[in-house]
CSV table of C-alpha atoms in Angstrom, one decimal:
chain,number,residue,atom,x,y,z
A,162,MET,CA,-8.9,-27.9,-36.4
A,163,THR,CA,-7.0,-27.6,-33.0
A,164,THR,CA,-7.3,-29.8,-30.1
A,165,GLY,CA,-8.9,-26.9,-28.2
A,166,ASN,CA,-11.8,-26.9,-30.6
A,167,THR,CA,-12.2,-30.7,-30.5
A,168,THR,CA,-12.2,-30.6,-26.8
A,169,ARG,CA,-14.6,-27.7,-26.7
A,170,ILE,CA,-17.1,-29.6,-29.1
A,171,ALA,CA,-16.7,-32.8,-27.0
A,172,ARG,CA,-17.6,-31.0,-23.9
A,173,THR,CA,-20.5,-29.3,-25.7
A,174,ALA,CA,-21.8,-32.7,-26.9
A,175,ALA,CA,-21.2,-34.4,-23.4
A,176,ARG,CA,-23.5,-31.5,-21.7
A,177,ALA,CA,-26.2,-31.8,-24.5
A,178,ALA,CA,-26.4,-35.7,-24.2
A,179,LEU,CA,-26.4,-35.6,-20.4
A,180,ALA,CA,-29.3,-32.9,-20.4
A,181,VAL,CA,-31.8,-35.6,-22.3
A,182,PRO,CA,-34.1,-37.3,-20.0
A,183,GLY,CA,-33.5,-40.9,-19.8
A,184,VAL,CA,-29.6,-40.6,-20.3
A,185,ALA,CA,-28.0,-42.0,-17.0
A,186,GLU,CA,-24.4,-41.5,-17.8
A,187,LEU,CA,-21.8,-41.4,-20.6
A,188,GLN,CA,-19.9,-44.7,-21.1
A,189,PRO,CA,-16.2,-44.3,-22.1
A,190,SER,CA,-14.8,-46.5,-24.7
A,191,LEU,CA,-12.1,-48.9,-24.0
A,192,ARG,CA,-9.5,-46.4,-25.2
A,193,GLN,CA,-11.1,-43.5,-23.0
A,194,ALA,CA,-11.0,-46.0,-20.0
A,195,LEU,CA,-7.3,-46.9,-20.3
A,196,ALA,CA,-6.6,-43.3,-21.0
A,197,GLY,CA,-8.3,-42.5,-17.6
A,198,ALA,CA,-6.2,-45.0,-15.9
A,199,ALA,CA,-3.2,-43.9,-17.4
A,200,THR,CA,-4.3,-40.3,-16.2
A,201,ARG,CA,-4.4,-41.5,-12.6
A,202,VAL,CA,-0.9,-42.8,-12.9
A,203,ARG,CA,0.3,-39.6,-14.4
A,204,GLU,CA,-1.3,-37.5,-11.5
A,205,ALA,CA,0.4,-39.8,-9.1
A,206,ILE,CA,3.9,-39.0,-10.6
A,207,GLY,CA,3.0,-35.3,-11.2
A,208,SER,CA,2.6,-35.3,-15.1
A,209,PRO,CA,-0.3,-33.3,-16.7
A,210,ALA,CA,-3.4,-35.3,-17.1
A,211,LEU,CA,-5.3,-35.8,-20.4
A,212,SER,CA,-8.7,-34.1,-20.8
A,213,THR,CA,-11.2,-36.1,-22.6
A,214,GLU,CA,-14.9,-36.3,-22.3
A,215,ALA,CA,-16.0,-39.8,-21.2
A,216,GLY,CA,-18.5,-41.4,-23.9
A,217,ILE,CA,-17.7,-38.8,-26.5
A,218,HIS,CA,-15.5,-39.2,-29.6
A,219,VAL,CA,-15.1,-36.2,-31.8
A,220,GLU,CA,-13.3,-36.1,-35.2
A,221,HIS,CA,-13.1,-33.4,-37.9
A,222,THR,CA,-12.7,-34.5,-41.5
A,223,PRO,CA,-11.0,-31.6,-43.4
A,224,GLY,CA,-12.0,-33.5,-46.8
A,225,THR,CA,-15.7,-33.5,-46.2
A,226,ARG,CA,-15.6,-30.4,-43.7
A,227,ALA,CA,-17.7,-32.2,-41.3
A,228,TRP,CA,-17.8,-33.0,-37.6
A,229,HIS,CA,-18.3,-36.6,-36.7
A,230,VAL,CA,-19.4,-37.0,-33.1
A,231,GLU,CA,-19.8,-40.5,-31.5
A,232,VAL,CA,-21.9,-40.6,-28.2
A,233,ARG,CA,-21.9,-43.7,-26.0
A,234,CYS,CA,-24.5,-43.7,-23.3
A,235,VAL,CA,-26.1,-45.5,-20.7
A,236,LEU,CA,-29.8,-45.0,-20.5
A,237,THR,CA,-32.4,-45.5,-17.9
A,238,ASP,CA,-35.2,-48.0,-18.4
A,239,ASP,CA,-38.1,-45.3,-17.9
A,240,ARG,CA,-38.2,-44.2,-21.6
A,241,ARG,CA,-38.1,-46.3,-24.7
A,242,ALA,CA,-34.2,-46.5,-25.7
A,243,LEU,CA,-35.0,-45.7,-29.3
A,244,ASP,CA,-36.8,-42.3,-28.3
A,245,THR,CA,-34.1,-41.4,-25.9
A,246,ALA,CA,-31.3,-42.0,-28.5
A,247,ARG,CA,-33.1,-40.0,-31.2
A,248,ASP,CA,-33.5,-37.1,-28.6
A,249,VAL,CA,-29.5,-37.4,-27.9
A,250,ARG,CA,-28.7,-37.4,-31.4
A,251,ASP,CA,-30.9,-34.2,-32.2
A,252,SER,CA,-29.6,-32.4,-28.9
A,253,VAL,CA,-26.0,-33.1,-29.5
A,254,ARG,CA,-26.3,-32.2,-33.3
A,255,SER,CA,-28.1,-28.9,-32.4
A,256,ALA,CA,-25.6,-28.1,-29.6
A,257,VAL,CA,-22.5,-28.9,-31.6
A,258,GLY,CA,-24.1,-27.2,-34.7
A,259,SER,CA,-24.5,-24.0,-32.7
A,260,GLN,CA,-20.9,-24.3,-31.2
A,261,VAL,CA,-19.3,-24.7,-34.6
A,262,THR,CA,-21.4,-21.8,-36.0
A,263,ARG,CA,-20.1,-19.6,-33.2
A,264,ASP,CA,-16.6,-20.7,-34.0
A,265,GLY,CA,-16.5,-19.6,-37.6
A,266,VAL,CA,-17.9,-21.3,-40.6
A,267,PRO,CA,-20.8,-23.6,-40.1
A,268,GLU,CA,-20.0,-27.2,-40.9
A,269,PRO,CA,-22.3,-30.3,-41.1
A,270,VAL,CA,-22.5,-32.4,-37.9
A,271,ILE,CA,-22.9,-36.1,-38.1
A,272,VAL,CA,-23.8,-37.7,-34.6
A,273,VAL,CA,-23.9,-41.4,-34.0
A,274,VAL,CA,-25.4,-42.6,-30.8
A,275,THR,CA,-24.5,-46.0,-29.2
A,276,VAL,CA,-26.6,-47.3,-26.3
A,277,THR,CA,-24.3,-49.5,-24.2
A,278,ARG,CA,-26.5,-50.3,-21.5
A,279,ILE,CA,-29.9,-49.8,-20.1
A,280,THR,CA,-30.0,-49.5,-16.3
A,281,GLY,CA,-32.8,-50.4,-13.8
A,282,HIS,CA,-35.5,-52.9,-13.4
A,283,ARG,CA,-37.0,-54.4,-16.6
A,284,PRO,CA,-40.7,-54.8,-16.3
A,285,SER,CA,-42.2,-58.1,-17.1
A,286,LEU,CA,-44.3,-58.4,-20.4
A,287,GLN,CA,-47.3,-59.3,-18.3
A,288,PRO,CA,-47.2,-57.1,-15.3
A,289,TRP,CA,-49.8,-59.3,-13.5
A,290,ASP,CA,-47.4,-62.2,-13.7
A,291,HIS,CA,-44.6,-62.1,-11.2
A,292,ARG,CA,-43.7,-65.8,-11.0
A,293,PRO,CA,-40.0,-66.7,-11.7
A,294,VAL,CA,-39.3,-68.1,-15.2
A,295,THR,CA,-36.7,-70.8,-16.3
A,296,PRO,CA,-34.0,-70.1,-18.7
A,297,THR,CA,-36.5,-71.0,-21.5
A,298,GLY,CA,-38.8,-68.3,-20.4
A,299,THR,CA,-41.6,-70.6,-19.1
A,300,PRO,CA,-43.1,-69.6,-15.8
A,301,VAL,CA,-42.4,-71.8,-12.9
A,302,SER,CA,-45.4,-72.9,-10.9
A,303,PRO,CA,-45.6,-71.9,-7.1
A,304,VAL,CA,-44.8,-74.9,-4.7
């Protein structure tokens, strides 16, 4: 597969993942974060920049003829992380599967979703209990 196909698949996967309710952003891997830093240096000296989708890693394995897509995402806390991750997996698999079919022979798409962080306020297990707690989890009595 060409680099152009891989980039197109990564963009399709990124759009599909970001469209899922509960996804705050895509989290770049360390490799992508370092590539992003290098891109800023390249731009400063006038070299062409690398084009990668943050939080998406795409590989095509010719032996199995399958696309492997890794999605690293940050979620909001307004939905269960498991439900959001499943929706991301299904949405990306569907979008990439459609893209691969349009590009030629349909090939299997394997999607792995990694939740790197959940943003926002985490509600108390007992919503009526808003007292501070100690590191062991026991409530602190008001003074």
